[in-house]
Short mmCIF file of C-alpha atoms in Angstrom, two decimals:
data_model
loop_
_atom_site.label_atom_id
_atom_site.label_comp_id
_atom_site.label_asym_id
_atom_site.label_seq_id
_atom_site.Cartn_x
_atom_site.Cartn_y
_atom_site.Cartn_z
CA GLU M 721 -0.08 -0.19 0.26
CA ASN M 722 3.16 2.72 0.15
CA THR M 723 4.29 1.61 -3.03
CA PRO M 724 3.81 4.89 -5.42
CA PRO M 725 1.90 4.54 -8.57
CA ILE M 726 4.02 3.12 -11.88
CA ASP M 727 3.95 4.13 -15.02
CA TRP M 728 5.10 0.94 -16.69
CA GLU M 729 5.63 2.64 -20.23
CA LYS M 730 7.38 5.83 -19.09
CA GLN M 731 9.43 4.79 -15.82
CA GLU M 732 12.72 3.29 -15.83
CA VAL M 733 13.56 3.47 -12.55
CA PHE M 734 10.65 1.46 -10.25
CA GLU M 735 9.69 1.56 -6.08
CA PHE M 736 8.27 -1.15 -4.55
CA HIS M 737 7.78 -1.92 -0.68
CA PHE M 738 7.16 -4.94 0.61
CA ASP M 739 6.12 -6.51 4.22
CA LEU M 740 8.28 -9.62 5.12
CA GLY M 741 7.05 -12.22 7.42
CA ILE M 742 10.43 -13.84 9.07
CA SER M 743 9.57 -16.68 11.73
CA PRO M 744 11.35 -16.20 14.65
CA ASP M 745 13.86 -18.02 16.76
CA ILE M 746 12.12 -19.46 19.71
CA ASP M 747 13.37 -20.77 23.21
CA VAL M 748 11.16 -23.49 24.54
CA ASN M 749 12.32 -23.52 27.86
CA ILE M 750 11.16 -26.78 29.41
CA SER M 751 13.39 -29.28 32.02
CA LYS M 752 12.47 -31.73 34.45
CA LYS M 753 11.12 -29.69 36.48
CA ASP M 754 8.13 -29.52 34.57
CA LYS M 755 5.31 -32.27 35.66
CA VAL M 756 2.60 -33.67 33.28
CA ASN M 757 0.44 -36.24 34.91
CA GLU M 758 0.17 -39.99 32.76
CA TYR M 759 -2.78 -41.68 33.85
CA HIS M 760 -3.56 -45.33 33.26
CA ILE M 761 -7.32 -46.32 33.99
CA SER M 762 -7.68 -49.54 36.03
CA VAL M 763 -10.03 -52.23 34.19
CA THR M 764 -12.20 -53.85 36.63
CA GLU M 765 -13.75 -56.89 36.38
CA GLU M 766 -17.46 -54.66 36.15
CA MET M 767 -16.25 -53.14 32.90
CA ILE M 768 -15.45 -56.72 31.52
CA ASP M 769 -18.91 -57.73 32.63
CA LYS M 770 -20.77 -54.91 30.40
CA GLN M 771 -18.38 -55.17 27.62
CA VAL M 772 -19.40 -58.54 27.26
CA GLU M 773 -22.94 -58.02 27.63
CA ASP M 774 -22.02 -55.16 24.92
CA ASN M 775 -20.48 -57.54 22.81
CA ALA M 776 -24.02 -60.39 23.60
CA ARG M 777 -26.56 -57.66 22.66
CA ARG M 778 -24.17 -56.48 19.38
CA PHE M 779 -25.00 -60.02 17.76
CA ALA M 780 -28.34 -60.13 18.72
CA ILE M 781 -31.23 -61.48 17.17
CA PHE M 782 -34.88 -61.07 16.56
CA GLU M 783 -37.62 -63.67 17.51
CA PRO M 784 -41.17 -63.41 16.68
CA SER M 785 -42.95 -62.72 19.61
CA GLU M 786 -46.95 -62.11 20.37
CA ILE M 787 -47.07 -59.95 23.04
CA VAL M 788 -45.00 -56.53 23.28
CA ALA M 789 -42.44 -55.85 25.60
CA GLU M 790 -39.74 -52.74 25.90
CA GLU M 791 -37.10 -53.74 23.55
CA ASP M 792 -39.05 -55.32 21.26
CA MET M 793 -39.50 -54.08 17.76
CA VAL M 794 -42.85 -53.65 15.95
CA LYS M 795 -44.22 -53.83 12.87
CA GLY M 796 -47.87 -52.83 11.49
CA ASP M 797 -49.86 -49.94 9.39
CA LEU M 798 -49.58 -46.64 10.72
CA CYS M 799 -52.77 -44.42 9.69
CA GLU M 800 -53.61 -40.72 10.46
CA ILE M 801 -56.80 -40.26 11.76
CA SER M 802 -58.79 -37.06 9.67
CA GLU M 803 -60.37 -34.28 12.09
CA HIS M 804 -63.73 -36.08 11.47
CA GLY M 805 -62.14 -38.87 13.59
CA HIS M 806 -62.22 -41.03 10.45
CA VAL M 807 -59.30 -43.26 9.42
CA HIS M 808 -57.86 -43.19 5.83
CA ASP M 809 -58.74 -46.24 4.08
CA HIS M 810 -56.45 -46.17 1.25
CA GLU M 811 -52.46 -46.20 1.09
CA HIS M 812 -50.88 -42.73 0.48
CA GLU M 813 -48.16 -43.01 -2.02
CA HIS M 814 -44.68 -42.00 -1.52
CA ASP M 815 -42.23 -42.77 -4.26
CA HIS M 816 -39.95 -41.58 -7.13
CA ASP M 817 -42.94 -40.90 -9.32
CA HIS M 818 -44.76 -38.41 -7.73
CA ASP M 819 -43.56 -34.63 -7.10
CA HIS M 820 -45.85 -33.13 -3.89
CA ASP M 821 -46.04 -29.17 -4.11
CA HIS M 822 -45.81 -28.08 -0.21
CA ASP M 823 -49.15 -26.52 -1.07
CA HIS M 824 -50.59 -30.16 -1.29
CA ASP M 825 -48.34 -31.97 0.86
CA HIS M 826 -51.09 -32.42 3.49
CA GLN M 827 -54.03 -32.33 1.21
CA HIS M 828 -54.68 -36.54 2.46
CA GLU M 829 -54.22 -38.29 5.68
CA ILE M 830 -51.06 -40.20 5.72
CA HIS M 831 -50.80 -44.39 5.81
CA ALA M 832 -47.73 -45.71 6.49
CA HIS M 833 -47.71 -49.29 5.30
CA GLY M 834 -45.17 -51.39 7.26
CA ALA M 835 -43.70 -48.86 9.72
CA MET M 836 -41.07 -50.10 12.29
CA ILE M 837 -40.94 -49.17 15.66
CA HIS M 838 -38.79 -49.72 18.48
CA VAL M 839 -40.79 -49.32 21.44
CA LEU M 840 -37.92 -48.37 23.43
CA SER M 841 -37.13 -45.44 21.48
CA ILE M 842 -40.67 -43.70 22.20
CA ALA M 843 -39.63 -41.13 24.16
CA ASP M 844 -43.29 -40.44 25.99
CA GLU M 845 -43.56 -43.01 28.79
CA ASN M 846 -47.42 -43.00 28.29
CA ILE M 847 -47.20 -43.78 24.83
CA LYS M 848 -44.90 -46.77 25.64
CA LYS M 849 -46.72 -48.17 27.96
CA GLN M 850 -49.98 -48.25 25.75
CA PHE M 851 -47.25 -50.68 23.36
CA ILE M 852 -46.08 -52.76 26.59
CA GLY M 853 -48.40 -55.85 26.76
CA ALA M 854 -50.36 -54.84 23.23
CA GLY M 855 -50.36 -58.01 20.87
CA VAL M 856 -50.60 -58.81 17.29
CA ASN M 857 -53.84 -57.20 15.29
CA ASP M 858 -53.84 -54.53 18.32
CA THR M 859 -54.62 -51.30 17.50
CA ILE M 860 -52.96 -48.55 19.09
CA VAL M 861 -53.50 -44.61 18.93
CA PHE M 862 -51.19 -42.07 19.70
CA ASN M 863 -49.74 -38.45 18.30
CA PRO M 864 -46.17 -39.26 16.39
CA LYS M 865 -45.10 -36.21 17.21
CA ILE M 866 -45.28 -36.84 20.97
CA ALA M 867 -43.78 -40.02 20.34
CA PHE M 868 -40.71 -38.93 18.24
CA PRO M 869 -39.88 -35.26 18.83
CA ASN M 870 -37.21 -35.40 16.52
CA ASP M 871 -38.50 -34.52 13.28
CA THR M 872 -35.74 -36.60 10.82
CA ASP M 873 -36.98 -40.19 12.73
CA ARG M 874 -40.25 -39.02 12.57
CA ALA M 875 -40.35 -38.58 8.80
CA ALA M 876 -38.41 -41.95 8.71
CA LEU M 877 -41.20 -43.60 10.38
CA LEU M 878 -44.08 -41.80 8.30
CA LYS M 879 -42.08 -42.38 5.20
CA ILE M 880 -42.65 -38.47 4.17
CA SER M 881 -40.09 -35.78 3.78
CA LYS M 882 -38.65 -34.05 6.83
CA GLU M 883 -40.98 -30.45 5.67
CA GLN M 884 -43.90 -32.73 5.79
CA ALA M 885 -43.16 -34.28 9.37
CA MET M 886 -42.74 -30.95 10.52
CA GLU M 887 -46.77 -29.89 10.03
CA ILE M 888 -47.77 -33.48 11.51
CA ASN M 889 -49.44 -32.83 14.81
CA GLY M 890 -52.27 -35.09 15.56
CA ASP M 891 -53.24 -38.88 16.45
CA PHE M 892 -52.75 -42.19 14.21
CA GLU M 893 -53.36 -45.24 14.75
CA PHE M 894 -51.13 -47.65 14.73
CA THR M 895 -52.26 -51.81 13.90
CA ILE M 896 -49.88 -54.54 14.98
CA SER M 897 -48.89 -57.03 12.64
CA GLU M 898 -45.95 -58.59 13.91
CA VAL M 899 -43.67 -58.13 17.06
CA SER M 900 -39.82 -59.16 17.10
CA ARG M 901 -38.24 -59.77 20.40
CA PHE M 902 -34.42 -58.49 21.10
CA LYS M 903 -32.59 -62.03 22.11
CA PRO M 904 -28.95 -60.94 23.12
CA ALA M 905 -26.45 -63.77 21.50
CA GLU M 906 -25.37 -66.49 23.58
CA ILE M 907 -22.08 -66.41 25.57
CA ASP M 908 -20.88 -69.23 23.92
CA GLN M 909 -18.05 -70.29 21.75
CA SER M 910 -20.21 -68.98 18.83
CA LEU M 911 -20.39 -65.20 19.94
CA PHE M 912 -16.59 -65.85 20.61
CA ASP M 913 -16.00 -66.85 16.80
CA LYS M 914 -18.57 -63.56 15.52
CA THR M 915 -16.75 -61.19 18.28
CA TYR M 916 -13.12 -62.23 17.11
CA GLY M 917 -12.81 -64.47 14.24
CA VAL M 918 -13.27 -68.28 14.22
CA GLY M 919 -10.86 -70.22 16.53
CA GLU M 920 -9.01 -67.38 17.93
CA ILE M 921 -10.42 -67.70 21.28
CA ASP M 922 -11.37 -71.33 22.66
CA SER M 923 -12.68 -70.64 26.59
CA MET M 924 -14.38 -68.13 28.73
CA GLU M 925 -11.14 -67.36 30.51
CA ALA M 926 -9.34 -66.55 27.10
CA TYR M 927 -12.53 -64.22 25.94
CA ARG M 928 -12.35 -62.16 29.39
CA THR M 929 -8.83 -61.66 29.11
CA ARG M 930 -9.15 -60.49 25.23
CA VAL M 931 -12.16 -57.97 26.18
CA ARG M 932 -9.89 -56.71 29.09
CA GLU M 933 -7.25 -55.79 26.34
CA ASP M 934 -9.37 -54.43 24.39
CA ILE M 935 -10.66 -51.95 27.03
CA ASP M 936 -7.19 -51.31 28.23
CA ARG M 937 -6.34 -50.40 24.71
CA ARG M 938 -9.27 -48.36 24.06
CA TYR M 939 -9.05 -46.16 27.45
CA SER M 940 -5.49 -45.93 26.66
CA ARG M 941 -5.90 -43.96 23.58
CA GLU M 942 -8.20 -41.56 25.82
CA SER M 943 -5.32 -41.46 28.23
CA ARG M 944 -2.65 -40.58 25.89
CA TYR M 945 -5.06 -37.85 24.52
CA LYS M 946 -5.35 -36.37 27.44
CA PHE M 947 -1.48 -36.22 28.41
CA HIS M 948 -0.89 -34.89 25.11
CA VAL M 949 -3.30 -32.25 25.39
CA GLU M 950 -1.83 -31.28 28.91
CA THR M 951 1.60 -31.29 27.60
CA LYS M 952 0.88 -29.28 24.38
CA GLU M 953 -0.34 -26.66 26.94
CA LYS M 954 2.67 -26.88 29.36
CA LEU M 955 4.78 -26.08 25.95
CA MET M 956 2.34 -23.41 25.07
CA ALA M 957 2.37 -21.58 28.63
CA LYS M 958 6.10 -21.87 28.62
CA THR M 959 7.06 -20.35 25.48
CA GLU M 960 7.00 -17.16 24.23
CA VAL M 961 6.59 -16.58 20.61
CA PRO M 962 6.48 -12.73 19.82
CA LEU M 963 4.01 -12.57 16.74
CA PRO M 964 3.68 -9.29 14.34
CA GLU M 965 -0.14 -9.10 14.46
CA ALA M 966 -0.71 -5.90 12.56
CA PHE M 967 1.09 -8.05 9.54
CA LEU M 968 -0.47 -11.11 9.93
CA LYS M 969 -3.84 -9.52 10.00
CA ARG M 970 -2.99 -7.55 6.70
CA TRP M 971 -1.45 -10.96 5.11
CA MET M 972 -4.73 -12.77 6.39
CA LEU M 973 -6.70 -10.61 4.54
CA ALA M 974 -5.14 -10.17 1.47
CA THR M 975 -4.25 -14.10 1.24
CA SER M 976 -7.82 -15.61 2.61
CA THR M 977 -10.07 -17.24 -0.29
CA ASP M 978 -12.87 -16.15 1.97
CA GLU M 979 -14.17 -13.10 -0.07
CA LYS M 980 -16.23 -11.98 2.50
CA LEU M 981 -14.02 -11.76 5.23
CA THR M 982 -14.06 -8.55 6.78
CA PRO M 983 -11.65 -6.71 9.33
CA GLU M 984 -14.46 -7.09 12.20
CA GLN M 985 -14.30 -11.27 11.30
CA LEU M 986 -10.54 -11.29 11.06
CA GLU M 987 -10.70 -9.33 14.99
CA GLN M 988 -12.84 -12.77 16.45
CA GLU M 989 -10.86 -15.26 14.49
CA PHE M 990 -7.18 -14.20 15.09
CA PRO M 991 -6.94 -14.98 18.64
CA ALA M 992 -7.46 -18.67 17.70
CA PHE M 993 -5.44 -18.41 14.62
CA GLY M 994 -2.46 -16.68 16.69
CA LEU M 995 -2.64 -20.08 19.31
CA ASP M 996 -2.49 -22.49 15.96
CA LEU M 997 0.66 -20.54 14.60
CA LYS M 998 2.21 -20.45 18.17
CA TRP M 999 1.77 -24.30 18.47
CA ARG M 1000 2.87 -24.77 14.93
CA MET M 1001 6.05 -22.78 15.53
CA ILE M 1002 6.69 -24.68 18.60
CA LYS M 1003 5.97 -28.15 16.57
CA ASN M 1004 8.28 -27.20 13.80
CA HIS M 1005 11.04 -26.14 16.53
CA PHE M 1006 11.00 -30.14 17.59
CA ILE M 1007 10.83 -31.10 13.74
CA ASN M 1008 13.87 -29.14 13.09
CA GLU M 1009 15.69 -29.46 16.16
CA VAL M 1010 15.48 -33.15 16.15
CA LYS M 1011 15.02 -34.17 12.74
CA ILE M 1012 11.52 -35.68 12.94
CA GLU M 1013 9.94 -37.37 10.06
CA ALA M 1014 7.15 -39.45 8.75
CA THR M 1015 8.09 -42.32 6.83
CA GLU M 1016 5.65 -43.45 4.06
CA GLU M 1017 4.92 -46.60 6.17
CA GLU M 1018 3.92 -44.82 9.11
CA ILE M 1019 1.42 -42.95 7.28
CA ARG M 1020 -0.05 -45.66 5.51
CA GLU M 1021 -0.34 -47.35 8.93
CA GLN M 1022 -2.32 -44.13 10.72
CA ALA M 1023 -4.40 -43.91 7.66
CA VAL M 1024 -6.03 -46.98 8.11
CA TRP M 1025 -6.43 -46.12 11.82
CA THR M 1026 -8.24 -43.12 10.20
CA ALA M 1027 -10.21 -45.03 8.15
CA GLN M 1028 -10.94 -47.78 11.05
CA SER M 1029 -11.96 -44.51 13.27
CA ARG M 1030 -14.45 -43.27 11.00
CA TYR M 1031 -15.83 -46.53 10.67
CA PHE M 1032 -16.32 -46.53 14.62
CA GLN M 1033 -18.51 -42.88 14.51
CA TYR M 1034 -21.12 -45.30 12.71
CA GLY M 1035 -20.89 -47.91 14.84
CA ILE M 1036 -19.12 -50.33 12.87
CA TYR M 1037 -15.93 -52.22 14.56
CA ASP M 1038 -15.65 -54.78 12.50
CA ALA M 1039 -15.29 -53.47 9.26
CA PRO M 1040 -12.77 -56.10 7.08
CA VAL M 1041 -9.28 -55.35 6.95
CA GLU M 1042 -9.64 -55.08 2.86
CA GLN M 1043 -12.39 -52.84 3.17
CA LEU M 1044 -10.02 -50.65 5.45
CA PHE M 1045 -6.99 -50.91 3.16
CA ARG M 1046 -9.04 -49.44 0.21
CA PHE M 1047 -10.68 -46.69 2.63
CA ALA M 1048 -7.07 -45.87 3.60
CA ASP M 1049 -5.57 -45.87 -0.18
CA ALA M 1050 -8.43 -43.39 -0.77
CA LEU M 1051 -7.46 -41.09 1.57
CA LEU M 1052 -4.06 -41.27 0.69
CA LYS M 1053 -4.92 -40.19 -2.74
CA ASN M 1054 -6.05 -37.05 -1.48
CA ASN M 1055 -2.65 -34.66 -0.99
CA GLU M 1056 -4.35 -32.44 1.82
CA GLU M 1057 -5.87 -35.68 3.57
CA LYS M 1058 -2.64 -37.15 3.12
CA GLN M 1059 -1.11 -34.02 4.76
CA LYS M 1060 -3.53 -34.29 7.69
CA ILE M 1061 -1.95 -37.70 8.33
CA ALA M 1062 1.68 -36.89 8.57
CA ASP M 1063 0.90 -33.99 10.91
CA VAL M 1064 -1.02 -36.13 13.08
CA ILE M 1065 2.38 -38.55 13.08
CA LEU M 1066 4.80 -35.61 13.68
CA GLU M 1067 2.41 -34.10 16.37
CA ASN M 1068 2.78 -37.49 18.05
CA LYS M 1069 6.31 -37.67 17.49
CA VAL M 1070 7.03 -34.03 19.13
CA ILE M 1071 4.65 -35.18 21.84
CA ASP M 1072 6.39 -38.15 22.72
CA HIS M 1073 10.08 -36.22 22.11
CA VAL M 1074 8.83 -34.01 24.64
CA LYS M 1075 8.10 -36.46 27.14
CA THR M 1076 11.47 -37.30 27.64
CA LEU M 1077 12.58 -33.83 28.11
CA ILE M 1078 10.02 -33.26 31.07
CA LYS M 1079 8.88 -35.35 34.38
CA VAL M 1080 6.35 -37.66 33.79
CA ASP M 1081 4.16 -38.70 36.82
CA GLU M 1082 2.34 -41.70 36.40
CA LYS M 1083 -1.14 -42.45 38.16
CA GLU M 1084 -3.56 -45.30 38.39
CA VAL M 1085 -7.27 -44.16 38.79
CA SER M 1086 -10.62 -45.42 38.29
CA LEU M 1087 -12.71 -44.60 34.79
CA GLU M 1088 -15.10 -42.56 36.80
CA ASP M 1089 -12.14 -40.40 38.28
CA PHE M 1090 -10.85 -39.64 35.02
CA ASN M 1091 -13.59 -39.07 33.71
CA LYS M 1092 -14.03 -36.22 36.27
CA LEU M 1093 -10.45 -35.02 35.34
CA THR M 1094 -11.51 -34.59 31.89
CA ASP M 1095 -15.15 -32.66 32.27
#
């Protein structure tokens, strides 16, 4: 902005003004006087019992039943009752061949054929009690908006759009055609095979040992994450990183891909940006000082773990290895995803290195106490 106007045709000497952003040298002042707690969560017999039960429920089956219980799945026809108290007697079509304008969405009562209701998921206790003890061919009258307050869930039940579901607020008649009883798997060799693979586990003792190892591994990740966060906070608190705020703000406005970014928005976002930049500079200090690298083999291993974590988010805990490898390969073909994965590895290695420089106080805690620490 300080560069004078330039006449490219007549001038022979040109004057330019530049802002230079130079990364400062930083001194990370940590030693064995700095302490960070590292927690190990005790795995109890009760935790193992619960996980065994959860595994049995995970491989549960549904058996036909005549009378509805709280955990049953109930199938039937769900028909809207008109304002005159009549039940619509023909099916309201919902398929790809019909487009409904919003003006006509609710001209006809709704009939959801073969609707499925998990009794346990009914939000209203009084409506839930109507279902419990009912039998095949029984009819129950209830308001779906009260039973299922979530618009998306209600739309799925009624087989209509979310927008239509938001307008529904009246009674429906549900006639039960099938009752399926939730039955957890027997805790026997069949469950061992389903959980860990055929022939991997051959006794209850071995099964519980494997379950214990799984629980310990899962909570070790949580413990490691807490250690990671606290170590990072310690480094941030003990390291002075002078940031040229005025320059950085000008640079962010000039280079932002968000054309709508205003100076006012920037002021709000800058503190978080400053903290992130400070951490990156501290991290890069160690990466350069001790020559930390992420190898291709490590990146691929981390990509597989990232793929597995994403499946976990959707409740899929036993995705085939070949499927994980394909997912990992797809991630690594995306340069941005690959760089994120490499950054995770580098940051973990930085924390591992810092762990050797500080005092680590190991503590054995219960899961309950650990959760209190993370609240």
